Coordinates of C-alpha atoms in Angstrom, one line a residue:
Chain A
M6 CA 83.8 99.2 69.2
A7 CA 81.6 97.3 71.2
R8 CA 78.3 96.7 72.1
I9 CA 76.6 95.6 75.2
D10 CA 73.7 92.9 74.5
P11 CA 71.3 93.3 77.2
A12 CA 70.2 89.4 76.5
N13 CA 73.5 88.7 77.8
V14 CA 73.4 90.9 80.9
Q15 CA 71.8 90.0 84.1
G16 CA 69.1 92.5 84.8
I17 CA 70.5 93.4 88.7
V18 CA 73.5 95.1 86.3
F19 CA 71.6 97.2 84.1
Q20 CA 69.0 98.5 86.5
L21 CA 68.2 99.0 89.9
Y22 CA 65.3 96.6 90.8
R23 CA 62.8 98.8 92.4
Y24 CA 60.8 95.9 94.1
P25 CA 59.9 95.8 98.1
L26 CA 61.3 92.3 99.0
S27 CA 64.6 90.4 98.3
R28 CA 65.7 87.6 99.7
H29 CA 69.5 85.9 98.5
L30 CA 70.1 82.1 99.2
L31 CA 73.7 80.8 100.2
F32 CA 74.5 77.7 98.6
R33 CA 77.4 74.9 99.2
V34 CA 77.5 72.4 96.5
K35 CA 77.4 68.7 97.7
D36 CA 77.4 67.2 94.3
A37 CA 78.8 68.7 91.3
S38 CA 76.9 67.2 88.7
E39 CA 73.3 68.0 90.7
A40 CA 74.5 71.2 91.2
R41 CA 75.0 72.0 87.4
A42 CA 71.4 69.7 86.7
F43 CA 69.6 72.9 89.2
L44 CA 71.8 75.7 87.7
R45 CA 70.2 74.4 84.2
K46 CA 66.9 74.1 85.0
W47 CA 67.2 77.7 87.4
I48 CA 68.8 79.5 84.1
V49 CA 65.4 80.2 81.9
Q50 CA 64.0 82.1 85.2
V51 CA 67.4 84.2 85.6
T52 CA 66.4 87.3 84.3
H53 CA 68.3 89.4 82.2
A54 CA 68.2 93.0 81.4
A55 CA 66.0 92.5 78.1
V56 CA 63.3 92.0 79.9
D57 CA 60.6 93.5 80.1
L58 CA 60.2 95.4 83.8
S59 CA 57.3 97.9 82.7
Q60 CA 54.5 95.2 83.8
R61 CA 56.4 94.3 86.8
P62 CA 56.9 91.0 86.6
E63 CA 58.1 88.4 89.3
P64 CA 59.8 87.0 91.1
L65 CA 63.5 88.4 89.3
V66 CA 66.0 86.0 89.6
N67 CA 70.1 86.3 89.6
I68 CA 72.8 84.6 90.5
G69 CA 75.9 84.8 91.6
V70 CA 79.0 82.1 91.8
T71 CA 82.2 82.7 93.7
W72 CA 85.9 81.2 92.8
T73 CA 85.5 78.0 95.5
G74 CA 82.0 77.8 93.4
L75 CA 83.9 77.9 90.0
A76 CA 85.8 74.9 91.5
A77 CA 83.2 73.4 93.1
L78 CA 81.2 73.1 89.9
G79 CA 84.2 72.0 88.0
V80 CA 84.7 74.9 85.7
I81 CA 88.1 74.8 86.4
G82 CA 89.2 71.9 84.9
S83 CA 87.0 72.3 82.3
V84 CA 87.4 75.7 81.2
D85 CA 91.2 75.4 81.6
T86 CA 93.7 74.4 84.1
L87 CA 93.9 75.8 87.7
D88 CA 97.2 77.6 86.9
S89 CA 95.3 79.7 84.3
A90 CA 92.7 80.5 86.2
T91 CA 94.4 81.5 89.0
S92 CA 96.7 83.7 86.9
A93 CA 93.7 84.7 85.1
F94 CA 91.1 85.9 88.1
P95 CA 92.0 88.7 89.9
S96 CA 93.1 88.2 93.6
E97 CA 90.4 89.7 95.0
F98 CA 88.0 87.1 93.7
R99 CA 90.3 84.4 94.4
I100 CA 91.1 85.0 98.2
A101 CA 88.6 85.7 100.9
P102 CA 88.9 89.6 102.3
S103 CA 90.0 89.2 105.5
A104 CA 87.3 89.1 108.6
A105 CA 88.7 92.1 109.9
I106 CA 87.3 94.0 106.9
A107 CA 84.5 92.0 105.6
G108 CA 82.9 90.7 108.8
A109 CA 82.4 87.5 109.8
W110 CA 79.6 85.0 109.0
K111 CA 78.5 82.8 111.0
G112 CA 78.9 79.1 111.2
F113 CA 80.4 79.4 107.5
A114 CA 83.6 80.7 105.9
S115 CA 82.9 83.1 103.0
S116 CA 85.0 80.1 101.3
D117 CA 81.9 77.6 102.0
V118 CA 79.7 79.5 99.3
H119 CA 80.1 78.5 96.1
L120 CA 76.4 79.5 94.4
T121 CA 74.4 82.7 95.3
I122 CA 70.8 83.2 94.3
H123 CA 68.9 86.3 94.5
L124 CA 65.3 86.9 94.3
H125 CA 62.8 90.1 94.0
C126 CA 59.6 90.3 94.5
K127 CA 56.9 92.1 94.8
T128 CA 55.1 89.9 97.2
E129 CA 55.6 88.1 100.5
A130 CA 53.5 85.2 98.6
K131 CA 55.6 85.5 95.6
L132 CA 58.4 85.7 97.6
A133 CA 58.5 82.5 99.8
E134 CA 56.8 80.7 97.0
T135 CA 60.2 80.9 94.4
T136 CA 62.2 80.2 97.6
G137 CA 60.4 77.3 98.3
E138 CA 60.7 76.0 94.6
I139 CA 64.4 76.9 94.7
R140 CA 65.6 74.7 98.1
A141 CA 63.2 71.9 96.6
D142 CA 65.2 71.8 93.5
A143 CA 68.5 72.7 95.0
A144 CA 68.7 69.6 97.5
S145 CA 69.7 67.4 95.6
G146 CA 72.9 68.9 94.9
L147 CA 73.5 71.9 97.4
V148 CA 73.3 73.0 101.1
E149 CA 71.8 76.1 101.8
L150 CA 74.2 77.9 104.3
S151 CA 72.1 80.0 106.8
P152 CA 74.3 83.0 108.8
V153 CA 71.2 84.4 110.1
E154 CA 69.4 82.9 113.1
D155 CA 65.5 84.7 113.6
G156 CA 62.8 83.8 111.0
D157 CA 63.7 82.1 107.1
R158 CA 67.2 81.0 107.3
S159 CA 68.1 83.2 104.2
I160 CA 69.2 87.0 104.3
S161 CA 66.2 88.9 103.7
G162 CA 65.5 93.2 102.6
R163 CA 62.5 95.3 102.7
V164 CA 62.2 98.4 101.1
L165 CA 61.8 100.7 104.1
G166 CA 59.2 104.0 103.9
N167 CA 60.1 106.1 101.1
R168 CA 63.1 104.0 99.6
R169 CA 65.3 104.9 103.0
L170 CA 67.1 102.9 104.8
H171 CA 67.9 102.3 108.2
F172 CA 69.9 105.9 109.0
G173 CA 66.7 107.4 107.5
F174 CA 68.5 108.2 104.5
R175 CA 66.8 107.7 101.3
D176 CA 68.7 105.6 99.1
G177 CA 69.2 104.6 95.1
I178 CA 69.5 108.2 94.2
S179 CA 72.9 109.0 92.9
Q180 CA 73.7 105.8 90.1
P181 CA 76.1 106.1 87.6
A182 CA 74.8 106.9 84.3
V183 CA 76.4 104.2 81.5
K184 CA 77.3 103.8 78.0
W185 CA 76.6 100.5 77.1
D186 CA 77.1 100.8 73.2
D187 CA 80.6 101.9 72.5
A188 CA 79.4 103.9 69.3
A189 CA 76.5 106.0 71.1
A190 CA 76.5 109.9 71.8
G191 CA 77.3 110.8 75.3
D192 CA 81.3 111.4 76.8
H193 CA 79.9 112.0 79.8
L194 CA 78.4 109.2 80.1
V195 CA 80.8 105.9 82.6
D196 CA 82.0 103.4 80.3
F197 CA 80.4 100.3 80.3
R198 CA 83.9 98.7 81.1
H199 CA 83.8 99.9 84.3
F200 CA 81.4 97.4 85.0
I201 CA 81.3 94.6 82.2
L202 CA 83.8 91.7 81.9
G203 CA 85.5 90.9 78.9
Y204 CA 86.0 93.9 77.4
S205 CA 89.5 95.2 79.0
S206 CA 91.1 98.3 77.9
P207 CA 94.4 100.0 79.0
N208 CA 92.7 102.7 80.4
V209 CA 89.6 100.4 82.0
P210 CA 91.3 97.5 82.8
S211 CA 89.4 94.1 84.0
S212 CA 90.6 90.7 84.4
P213 CA 90.7 88.1 82.8
S214 CA 91.4 89.5 80.1
E215 CA 92.1 87.1 77.5
G216 CA 91.8 83.5 76.5
P217 CA 88.9 80.8 77.5
W218 CA 88.8 82.7 81.3
A219 CA 87.7 86.2 79.3
D220 CA 85.0 84.3 77.4
L221 CA 83.8 83.1 80.3
V222 CA 83.2 85.6 82.2
R223 CA 82.0 88.0 79.4
D224 CA 79.3 90.4 79.9
G225 CA 79.3 89.6 83.9
T226 CA 80.9 91.6 86.3
Y227 CA 81.5 91.3 89.9
G228 CA 79.7 91.4 92.9
V229 CA 81.1 92.1 96.5
F230 CA 77.8 91.1 98.4
Q231 CA 77.7 92.0 102.0
R232 CA 75.6 92.3 105.0
V233 CA 76.3 95.5 106.8
Q234 CA 74.6 95.9 110.4
Q235 CA 73.6 99.7 110.8
N236 CA 73.6 100.9 115.0
V237 CA 71.0 103.1 114.8
A238 CA 70.7 104.0 118.3
A239 CA 74.2 104.9 118.2
F240 CA 73.6 107.1 115.3
E241 CA 70.6 108.8 116.6
S242 CA 72.4 109.3 120.0
F243 CA 75.2 110.7 118.5
L244 CA 73.0 113.3 116.6
T245 CA 71.6 114.0 120.1
R246 CA 74.7 114.6 122.1
N247 CA 76.1 116.6 119.4
A248 CA 73.6 118.7 117.4
A249 CA 73.2 121.4 119.5
A250 CA 76.9 122.2 119.6
L251 CA 76.9 122.7 115.3
A252 CA 74.0 124.5 115.9
P253 CA 73.0 126.5 118.7
D254 CA 70.3 128.9 117.5
L255 CA 68.4 125.9 115.4
P256 CA 65.6 123.9 117.3
I257 CA 67.3 120.7 118.6
A258 CA 65.2 118.9 115.9
D259 CA 66.5 120.6 113.3
A260 CA 70.0 120.8 114.5
R261 CA 69.8 117.1 114.2
E262 CA 68.9 116.9 110.9
L263 CA 71.6 119.3 110.0
L264 CA 74.2 117.1 112.0
A265 CA 73.1 114.5 110.2
A266 CA 73.0 116.0 106.7
K267 CA 76.8 117.3 107.5
M268 CA 77.9 113.5 108.2
M269 CA 76.2 112.1 105.6
G270 CA 76.2 114.7 102.4
R271 CA 72.9 114.6 101.8
W272 CA 70.0 115.6 103.8
R273 CA 67.5 112.5 104.4
N274 CA 65.2 114.0 101.8
G275 CA 68.6 113.4 99.3
T276 CA 69.0 117.1 98.5
P277 CA 72.5 117.0 98.2
M278 CA 74.4 119.6 100.4
A279 CA 76.4 121.2 98.1
L280 CA 73.4 122.2 96.5
S281 CA 71.2 123.0 99.6
P282 CA 73.7 123.5 103.0
E283 CA 71.1 125.0 105.6
R284 CA 67.9 123.0 104.3
P285 CA 66.5 120.1 102.3
D286 CA 64.6 121.4 99.4
D287 CA 62.2 118.9 97.5
S288 CA 63.0 120.3 94.2
S289 CA 66.5 119.2 94.6
A290 CA 65.8 116.0 96.5
D291 CA 66.6 113.6 93.3
A292 CA 69.6 115.6 92.1
T293 CA 72.2 114.2 90.9
E294 CA 74.7 116.3 88.8
F295 CA 76.4 118.6 90.6
G296 CA 80.2 118.7 91.9
Y297 CA 82.4 120.0 94.7
S298 CA 85.0 122.3 92.6
D299 CA 83.3 125.5 94.4
D300 CA 83.0 123.7 97.4
P301 CA 86.6 122.6 98.3
T302 CA 87.1 123.4 101.8
G303 CA 84.0 121.9 102.8
A304 CA 81.9 125.2 103.9
R305 CA 78.7 123.3 102.4
C306 CA 79.4 119.6 102.1
P307 CA 81.9 118.5 104.7
V308 CA 85.3 117.0 102.9
A309 CA 84.6 113.7 105.0
A310 CA 80.6 113.7 104.8
H311 CA 80.0 110.2 103.3
V312 CA 78.9 111.0 99.9
R313 CA 82.1 113.3 99.0
I314 CA 83.9 110.2 99.7
A315 CA 82.3 107.6 98.3
N316 CA 81.6 109.3 94.8
R317 CA 84.5 112.0 94.3
R318 CA 82.9 113.8 91.4
D319 CA 84.9 116.4 90.4
Q320 CA 87.6 116.2 93.3
P321 CA 91.2 116.3 92.3
L322 CA 92.8 113.2 93.1
I323 CA 96.6 113.2 94.6
P324 CA 99.6 112.5 92.1
V325 CA 100.3 109.1 93.6
V326 CA 96.1 108.2 93.2
E327 CA 95.9 109.9 90.0
P328 CA 96.9 107.0 87.7
T329 CA 95.1 104.6 88.8
F330 CA 91.8 106.5 87.3
P331 CA 93.0 107.3 83.7
A332 CA 89.3 107.3 82.8
G333 CA 87.8 108.9 85.4
G334 CA 85.8 107.0 89.0
P335 CA 85.7 104.8 91.0
H336 CA 82.2 104.2 89.9
L337 CA 80.5 101.1 91.4
L338 CA 76.8 100.4 91.3
R339 CA 74.8 99.9 94.4
R340 CA 72.0 97.3 94.9
G341 CA 71.4 97.2 98.1
M342 CA 67.9 96.7 100.3
A343 CA 67.2 96.9 104.4
Y344 CA 67.1 94.0 106.8
G345 CA 65.3 93.9 110.3
P346 CA 63.0 96.0 111.5
E347 CA 62.7 100.0 112.0
L348 CA 63.9 101.2 115.4
Q349 CA 61.9 103.5 116.9
G350 CA 63.7 106.4 119.0
E351 CA 67.0 105.9 119.9
E352 CA 67.2 103.1 122.5
D353 CA 69.0 100.1 121.5
D354 CA 66.1 97.2 121.5
G355 CA 69.4 94.7 120.5
V356 CA 67.7 93.7 117.2
D357 CA 69.7 93.1 114.0
R358 CA 69.5 95.8 111.0
G359 CA 70.7 96.9 108.4
L360 CA 72.0 96.5 105.1
V361 CA 72.3 93.9 102.4
G362 CA 73.0 93.8 98.9
M363 CA 76.0 94.1 96.4
F364 CA 78.1 96.6 94.8
L365 CA 78.8 96.1 91.1
C366 CA 82.5 96.7 89.5
A367 CA 84.8 95.1 87.1
N368 CA 87.5 95.8 88.8
P369 CA 87.0 95.0 93.0
R370 CA 90.5 96.6 93.7
T371 CA 90.3 99.4 91.9
Q372 CA 86.3 100.0 92.6
Y373 CA 85.1 98.8 95.4
F374 CA 88.4 98.0 97.6
I375 CA 89.5 101.7 97.1
V376 CA 86.6 103.1 98.3
M377 CA 86.9 101.5 101.2
H378 CA 90.2 102.2 101.5
W379 CA 89.2 105.8 101.4
I380 CA 86.1 105.3 103.7
N381 CA 88.7 104.2 106.3
K382 CA 91.3 107.5 105.5
T383 CA 90.8 110.5 103.6
D384 CA 93.7 110.7 102.5
F385 CA 93.4 110.4 98.5
S386 CA 92.7 113.9 97.3
P387 CA 94.4 117.9 98.0
V388 CA 91.1 118.8 99.7
F389 CA 91.9 117.1 102.7
N390 CA 94.3 118.9 105.1
V391 CA 97.8 117.5 104.8
D392 CA 97.0 117.6 109.0
R393 CA 94.4 115.2 108.6
L394 CA 95.4 112.4 107.0
H395 CA 94.5 109.9 109.5
W396 CA 90.4 110.9 109.3
Q397 CA 88.2 109.3 108.3
D398 CA 84.4 109.4 106.8
M399 CA 82.2 110.7 109.2
M400 CA 79.5 108.5 109.0
M401 CA 80.8 105.0 107.6
G402 CA 84.8 105.1 108.8
D403 CA 85.9 101.8 110.3
R404 CA 87.2 103.4 113.8
S405 CA 89.2 100.1 114.2
T406 CA 91.3 101.1 111.6
P407 CA 95.2 101.5 112.5
G408 CA 96.5 104.7 112.9
V409 CA 93.3 106.9 112.5
V410 CA 91.6 109.5 114.2
T411 CA 88.2 108.9 115.0
K412 CA 87.1 112.7 114.6
G413 CA 85.2 115.1 112.3
A414 CA 85.2 118.8 111.6
I415 CA 81.9 120.6 110.6
R416 CA 82.4 124.4 109.0
T417 CA 80.0 126.8 109.8
A418 CA 79.5 130.5 110.1
Q419 CA 81.1 130.7 113.5
G420 CA 84.2 128.2 113.0
E421 CA 84.8 125.0 112.7
V422 CA 83.3 122.3 114.7
L423 CA 84.7 119.2 116.1
L424 CA 82.9 116.0 116.9
N425 CA 85.1 114.1 119.1
A426 CA 84.8 109.7 119.7
L427 CA 82.8 109.2 116.2
P428 CA 81.1 106.0 117.4
Q429 CA 81.4 102.8 115.3
F430 CA 78.2 103.2 113.2
I431 CA 78.1 100.2 110.9
K432 CA 79.9 96.8 110.8
A433 CA 80.1 94.2 108.2
Q434 CA 78.4 91.0 108.8
G435 CA 80.2 89.0 106.5
T436 CA 81.2 89.5 102.4
L437 CA 81.3 87.6 99.4
L438 CA 83.2 87.8 96.0
L439 CA 80.9 86.9 93.3
L440 CA 80.9 86.5 89.7
V441 CA 77.6 87.3 88.0
P442 CA 78.2 85.9 85.1
G443 CA 76.1 86.9 82.3
M444 CA 73.9 84.8 80.4
K445 CA 75.8 82.2 78.0
G446 CA 79.0 82.5 81.0
L447 CA 75.9 81.1 83.2
S448 CA 75.2 78.2 80.4
R449 CA 79.0 77.5 80.5
I450 CA 78.8 77.2 84.4
A451 CA 75.7 74.7 84.1
R452 CA 77.5 72.4 81.4
D453 CA 78.0 69.3 82.6
P454 CA 82.1 68.6 81.1
A455 CA 82.8 66.5 78.4
Chain B
M27 CA 101.2 105.0 108.0
A28 CA 103.7 103.5 106.6
H29 CA 103.9 100.2 104.8
A30 CA 106.3 97.8 103.9
L31 CA 107.4 96.9 100.5
N32 CA 109.6 93.4 99.9
L33 CA 109.4 92.7 96.8
T34 CA 112.3 89.8 96.1
L35 CA 112.0 88.6 92.7
R36 CA 114.4 84.8 92.1
I37 CA 117.0 86.5 89.1
K38 CA 117.4 83.5 86.3
Q39 CA 120.9 81.7 86.0
D40 CA 121.3 81.6 82.5
P41 CA 124.6 83.4 81.3
D42 CA 122.5 86.1 79.4
T43 CA 120.6 87.1 82.7
L44 CA 123.7 87.4 84.3
K45 CA 125.6 89.7 82.0
R46 CA 122.4 92.0 81.8
L47 CA 122.2 91.7 85.6
A48 CA 125.9 93.2 85.6
D49 CA 124.8 96.1 83.2
I50 CA 122.3 96.8 85.1
A51 CA 124.1 97.6 88.1
S52 CA 126.8 99.3 86.6
I53 CA 124.8 101.9 84.6
F54 CA 122.6 102.2 87.6
P55 CA 123.7 105.0 89.5
T56 CA 123.8 107.3 85.8
K57 CA 121.2 106.0 84.5
I58 CA 118.4 104.3 86.8
Q59 CA 118.6 105.9 90.5
P60 CA 118.2 109.8 88.9
K61 CA 114.4 108.3 87.2
I62 CA 113.9 105.9 90.8
D63 CA 114.5 109.6 92.3
A64 CA 112.1 111.5 90.2
A65 CA 109.6 109.3 90.6
L66 CA 109.4 108.7 94.2
R67 CA 109.7 112.4 95.1
K68 CA 106.5 112.6 92.4
S69 CA 104.9 110.4 94.4
Q70 CA 105.0 112.1 97.9
I71 CA 104.3 108.5 99.9
V72 CA 107.6 106.9 99.8
H73 CA 109.8 107.2 102.7
F74 CA 112.8 105.4 101.9
A75 CA 113.6 103.3 99.1
R76 CA 116.6 100.8 97.8
V77 CA 117.1 98.1 95.5
L78 CA 119.8 95.1 96.8
V79 CA 121.3 91.8 94.7
I80 CA 122.1 89.3 97.0
E81 CA 124.9 87.0 95.8
N82 CA 123.5 87.7 92.2
R83 CA 120.2 85.4 93.1
Y84 CA 118.0 87.9 94.4
L85 CA 117.3 91.1 93.6
Q86 CA 115.2 93.1 96.3
V87 CA 113.2 96.8 96.2
I88 CA 112.6 97.7 99.1
T89 CA 110.7 100.8 100.6
E90 CA 108.3 102.1 103.0
Y91 CA 105.3 103.8 101.7
D92 CA 102.5 105.3 102.7
G93 CA 98.5 104.2 101.4
S94 CA 96.8 102.1 99.2
H95 CA 99.5 99.2 98.0
A96 CA 97.0 99.4 94.5
D97 CA 97.6 103.2 94.2
Y98 CA 101.6 102.7 94.6
T99 CA 101.9 100.0 92.3
E100 CA 100.1 101.5 89.7
F101 CA 101.7 104.6 89.6
F102 CA 105.1 103.0 89.9
R103 CA 104.4 101.0 86.7
R104 CA 103.5 104.3 85.1
E105 CA 106.2 106.0 86.2
L106 CA 109.0 103.4 86.0
A107 CA 107.3 101.5 83.5
D108 CA 111.0 101.2 81.4
V109 CA 112.7 100.1 84.8
F110 CA 110.1 97.7 86.1
A111 CA 110.5 96.2 82.9
M112 CA 114.3 95.9 82.8
L113 CA 114.0 94.5 86.3
F114 CA 111.5 91.8 85.8
S115 CA 113.2 90.8 82.9
L116 CA 115.5 89.4 85.1
A117 CA 113.2 87.0 87.1
E118 CA 112.2 83.9 87.3
D119 CA 108.5 83.3 86.3
A120 CA 108.3 86.8 84.6
P121 CA 105.5 87.2 82.6
P122 CA 106.0 88.8 79.1
P123 CA 106.8 92.5 78.9
E124 CA 103.9 93.3 76.9
A125 CA 102.1 91.9 80.1
M126 CA 103.3 94.5 82.3
Q127 CA 101.4 96.7 80.2
D128 CA 98.3 95.4 81.6
A129 CA 97.8 97.3 85.4
N130 CA 96.2 94.3 86.8
K131 CA 98.7 91.5 85.3
F132 CA 101.5 94.1 86.8
F133 CA 99.4 94.2 90.0
E134 CA 99.1 90.8 90.8
F135 CA 102.9 89.5 89.8
S136 CA 104.5 92.1 91.6
K137 CA 102.0 91.2 95.1
G138 CA 103.4 87.8 94.2
L139 CA 106.9 88.9 94.6
Q140 CA 106.4 90.5 98.3
L141 CA 107.6 89.2 101.2
R142 CA 106.6 89.8 104.5
S143 CA 108.6 90.1 107.7
L144 CA 108.8 88.5 110.8
G145 CA 107.4 89.6 113.5
D146 CA 103.9 91.0 113.9
G147 CA 102.9 94.7 112.7
E148 CA 99.8 96.7 111.7
K149 CA 96.9 95.1 110.0
D150 CA 97.2 95.8 106.2
E151 CA 94.9 97.5 104.0
D152 CA 93.1 94.0 103.3
G153 CA 93.0 93.6 106.8
N154 CA 95.6 91.0 107.5
V155 CA 98.6 91.1 110.1
G156 CA 101.8 93.1 108.1
G157 CA 104.9 91.7 109.5
Y158 CA 106.8 93.9 111.9
L159 CA 107.7 97.1 110.9
F160 CA 109.5 99.8 112.9
S161 CA 108.7 103.7 112.6
A162 CA 110.4 106.3 115.1
Y163 CA 107.6 108.4 113.6
G164 CA 104.8 106.4 114.4
N165 CA 102.2 106.3 111.4
R166 CA 103.0 110.0 110.7
E167 CA 103.1 110.1 106.4
V168 CA 105.1 111.6 103.9
R169 CA 103.1 114.2 103.5
E170 CA 102.9 115.3 106.7
I171 CA 106.4 115.0 107.7
L172 CA 107.2 117.2 104.7
S173 CA 104.7 119.9 105.8
K174 CA 106.4 120.4 108.7
L175 CA 109.7 121.2 107.5

């Protein structure tokens, strides 16, 4: 039996920060001793999960470390050997995902990034002030890596109106309800082991699972940090071109919204298609308790709608996939925000916009990467027609995945409407696999070797 | 779309291991093959499969399968736990048997045994270009083919 101590977990793991601004600074270590000194100074600023956020203090600060960062900071060697670290840590953390699926950072490789600092603020003034303090303190030990060419050289996010992201959908509705204490009631809650390292179990395994490396990572998690470009013009113009075919009897504006909702699985206000397939309903806009078992053919929510793939809920798995999820899932904690200005209309203005954030999980292979596989090829459940095993998530599928069919299908009362040649609506612009250490783990990382 | 598993382990050359290898070979048709067969049929993702021994120095498990390598590995770790324990016990640098109870350790160890074939094929699920693998059926998968029979 175990219980998570919130004071030892970085706050971003425990809860979605509902702050309007974020900034993500990426660093390479140039002097390990100075870099560790920087960490020792800034650890006291790190927001852990026992911090009272009811008064909305700012800034909120969180830190991530990469595999190459553990080496650059001298952790590998001081905790244990490189061989033992290589055996202990999962390959997904140690080996950067290929640019083909992860995107490529401009000007540097993922392996160049050693340390990340994540800020959440209420005001531009505090964001600028904290950024300046970090940069000043980091200068002797760290080199900042800048993937952005315009404006501040870091990656900055901001909440759009009504918690929307650039495709117009409200975000942050559905997050796993986690059972942080084994002894607590709530069998329907998600075991914390899906997100917190250091408590590996046969049904919810994570690694490192034993020895000094497990001690280091305990109460931490893995974060898949990504910058994802969203092609809003392509999405909006796709809706305009195809809406009438889906709903010829509706005004075009309503037909567009219906098509958008069918592709996402929720209306733009958040209403799940599973609960209200014909119109958005404010009373269920924040609904999270629903399933798809009474909609096996996708008559309400299409089987290839994004939310239905990214969170399978009660959908069954095919036999070969089932053993991977003895404790349910895959579960992910999503922490993201929009970047870039909103597009007005459907004409592409050439401006970069999208989503920046992290997917948090204890086992990237069976959580994050599995979901990405399903998004790119919907073959995990018997709900998918055996003749359509090569189809994709209508919203987020990577159309360059080998062998996939870039079509969508939406069932209507009049029959099935096919969407042909689904465009590429999103594109990864860089991905990092981070260890988001617990507080004790951070202190250990920051310690100078004996 | 089919992917290639070219799992190749180097067999320890001590007399005990070589004796066990000979024992495994002798019981393979009656005691091991039926288990493998049942698991393969249940999976509905494996096109072809075979196990080879090369000059008592290398053992290979060669298959062509559909879908995610992570799912494939975990399914067969559970379905054929004793078979894999038997085969991995022959291998140099194999982790202790109890480590094979750990899904992550099993995955990492078996991934390290994978050989890439010559040439260039399709990108794998990690986005890396895989080795050359010819399929007369294009990217047809087992379930698709079975549904048409």
